[in-house]
Amino acid sequence: MQQLAEDFWNIRATYRVAGVLDIGTHMSVVRRPDGRFVLVDAAALDDASREALMALTEGGSLVDAVVHVHPFHTLQVEPLHRLFPSATLHGTARHRRLMPGLPWAGEPVERWQAGHPLADVFELSVPEGVDFVCPDERVHVASVLVRHPASRIVHVDDTLNVIAAPGVLGRLLPQSGLRMHPMLGRALQQRPGAADDYARWARGLAGRWSDTRFVCAAHSAVRELPPGGFEREVLDALERVRRTLDRHRRRHG
């Protein structure tokens, strides 16, 4: 469990595809102004991470809420709920559909507006122009991006990527800048204007969250950014997918 700011921790965990290739995953822990905690996403906790989390939250008694922000990150939802059964549980519509027996609270997270249940600690953003849940469920582009303004840290699953070497090499080789999801072209909505909507969303995000210090990306790494780095890297990432967006415009308008 890595502490990135006074009130923000990120936990990196193992996630193996087909039981072999470890692409990694993560969850984050945020302390509210009143000293209680919100957990973002769920990951398989090893003994050390579980012990550290339980010690930080006084055996889980200080965990107020758990929020799941990626519709396709589902495997650890129920185990984490069993670990913190009294925490208010928030998730996307897909989480609710797949796990109807869990005590989901309020509206699905992707529908939250200003004044949402965690507005005291988080700003949220949902990508525009793409399907939040694609008809092809192998395409996992969209998620609810979460920003903790007090620490200027962004937690993101899949929508923004960082390319980093695995294991020890990751400490030796440089990370890439931020990247858009490689399947963006398959997630764009099949309608006129979708590519423009996505580009407008990305530019707006770059500007609004320009002072971000860290990006915690699910399947890769935590990226520390210099001043202004978030805005530059998001705009660079958008430029890298220009051909994808142009192809969509030629096909759909």
PDB file of N, CA and C in Angstrom, residues 161-165 173-179 220-225 233 240:
ATOM      1  N   ASN A 161      -4.294   5.115 -19.860  1.00  0.00           N
ATOM      2  CA  ASN A 161      -3.295   4.079 -19.612  1.00  0.00           C
ATOM      3  C   ASN A 161      -1.914   4.694 -19.437  1.00  0.00           C
ATOM      4  N   VAL A 162      -1.059   3.970 -18.740  1.00  0.00           N
ATOM      5  CA  VAL A 162       0.371   4.245 -18.683  1.00  0.00           C
ATOM      6  C   VAL A 162       1.074   2.966 -19.095  1.00  0.00           C
ATOM      7  N   ILE A 163       1.976   3.048 -20.034  1.00  0.00           N
ATOM      8  CA  ILE A 163       2.736   1.866 -20.442  1.00  0.00           C
ATOM      9  C   ILE A 163       3.978   1.788 -19.572  1.00  0.00           C
ATOM     10  N   ALA A 164       4.082   0.701 -18.812  1.00  0.00           N
ATOM     11  CA  ALA A 164       5.216   0.521 -17.905  1.00  0.00           C
ATOM     12  C   ALA A 164       5.678  -0.924 -17.961  1.00  0.00           C
ATOM     13  N   ALA A 165       6.976  -1.133 -17.886  1.00  0.00           N
ATOM     14  CA  ALA A 165       7.521  -2.493 -17.886  1.00  0.00           C
ATOM     15  C   ALA A 165       7.123  -3.201 -16.592  1.00  0.00           C
ATOM     16  N   LEU A 173      13.147   1.093 -16.296  1.00  0.00           N
ATOM     17  CA  LEU A 173      12.820   1.661 -17.603  1.00  0.00           C
ATOM     18  C   LEU A 173      11.791   2.782 -17.451  1.00  0.00           C
ATOM     19  N   PRO A 174      11.849   3.781 -18.302  1.00  0.00           N
ATOM     20  CA  PRO A 174      10.908   4.902 -18.182  1.00  0.00           C
ATOM     21  C   PRO A 174       9.487   4.497 -18.555  1.00  0.00           C
ATOM     22  N   GLN A 175       8.528   5.101 -17.880  1.00  0.00           N
ATOM     23  CA  GLN A 175       7.120   4.935 -18.250  1.00  0.00           C
ATOM     24  C   GLN A 175       6.820   5.750 -19.500  1.00  0.00           C
ATOM     25  N   SER A 176       5.736   5.390 -20.158  1.00  0.00           N
ATOM     26  CA  SER A 176       5.218   6.255 -21.214  1.00  0.00           C
ATOM     27  C   SER A 176       4.463   7.411 -20.577  1.00  0.00           C
ATOM     28  N   GLY A 177       4.106   8.377 -21.387  1.00  0.00           N
ATOM     29  CA  GLY A 177       3.117   9.351 -20.967  1.00  0.00           C
ATOM     30  C   GLY A 177       1.748   8.704 -20.956  1.00  0.00           C
ATOM     31  N   LEU A 178       0.744   9.461 -20.565  1.00  0.00           N
ATOM     32  CA  LEU A 178      -0.621   8.942 -20.555  1.00  0.00           C
ATOM     33  C   LEU A 178      -1.051   8.588 -21.979  1.00  0.00           C
ATOM     34  N   ARG A 179      -1.849   7.540 -22.086  1.00  0.00           N
ATOM     35  CA  ARG A 179      -2.363   7.076 -23.373  1.00  0.00           C
ATOM     36  C   ARG A 179      -3.860   6.821 -23.269  1.00  0.00           C
ATOM     37  N   SER A 220      -1.255  -0.754 -14.955  1.00  0.00           N
ATOM     38  CA  SER A 220       0.109  -0.407 -15.312  1.00  0.00           C
ATOM     39  C   SER A 220       0.872   0.166 -14.141  1.00  0.00           C
ATOM     40  N   ALA A 221       0.587   1.408 -13.770  1.00  0.00           N
ATOM     41  CA  ALA A 221       1.485   2.067 -12.832  1.00  0.00           C
ATOM     42  C   ALA A 221       0.836   3.309 -12.249  1.00  0.00           C
ATOM     43  N   VAL A 222       1.513   3.847 -11.247  1.00  0.00           N
ATOM     44  CA  VAL A 222       1.234   5.188 -10.749  1.00  0.00           C
ATOM     45  C   VAL A 222       2.185   6.137 -11.461  1.00  0.00           C
ATOM     46  N   ARG A 223       1.640   7.144 -12.100  1.00  0.00           N
ATOM     47  CA  ARG A 223       2.478   8.101 -12.837  1.00  0.00           C
ATOM     48  C   ARG A 223       2.526   9.422 -12.087  1.00  0.00           C
ATOM     49  N   GLU A 224       3.722   9.842 -11.720  1.00  0.00           N
ATOM     50  CA  GLU A 224       3.912  11.148 -11.106  1.00  0.00           C
ATOM     51  C   GLU A 224       4.151  12.169 -12.205  1.00  0.00           C
ATOM     52  N   LEU A 225       3.473  13.294 -12.110  1.00  0.00           N
ATOM     53  CA  LEU A 225       3.494  14.285 -13.177  1.00  0.00           C
ATOM     54  C   LEU A 225       4.140  15.589 -12.713  1.00  0.00           C
ATOM     55  N   GLU A 233      -0.052  15.761 -21.251  1.00  0.00           N
ATOM     56  CA  GLU A 233      -0.075  14.339 -21.618  1.00  0.00           C
ATOM     57  C   GLU A 233      -1.449  13.893 -22.110  1.00  0.00           C
ATOM     58  N   ARG A 240      -2.537  11.413 -30.391  1.00  0.00           N
ATOM     59  CA  ARG A 240      -2.129  10.075 -30.841  1.00  0.00           C
ATOM     60  C   ARG A 240      -3.305   9.259 -31.396  1.00  0.00           C
TER      61      ARG A 240
END
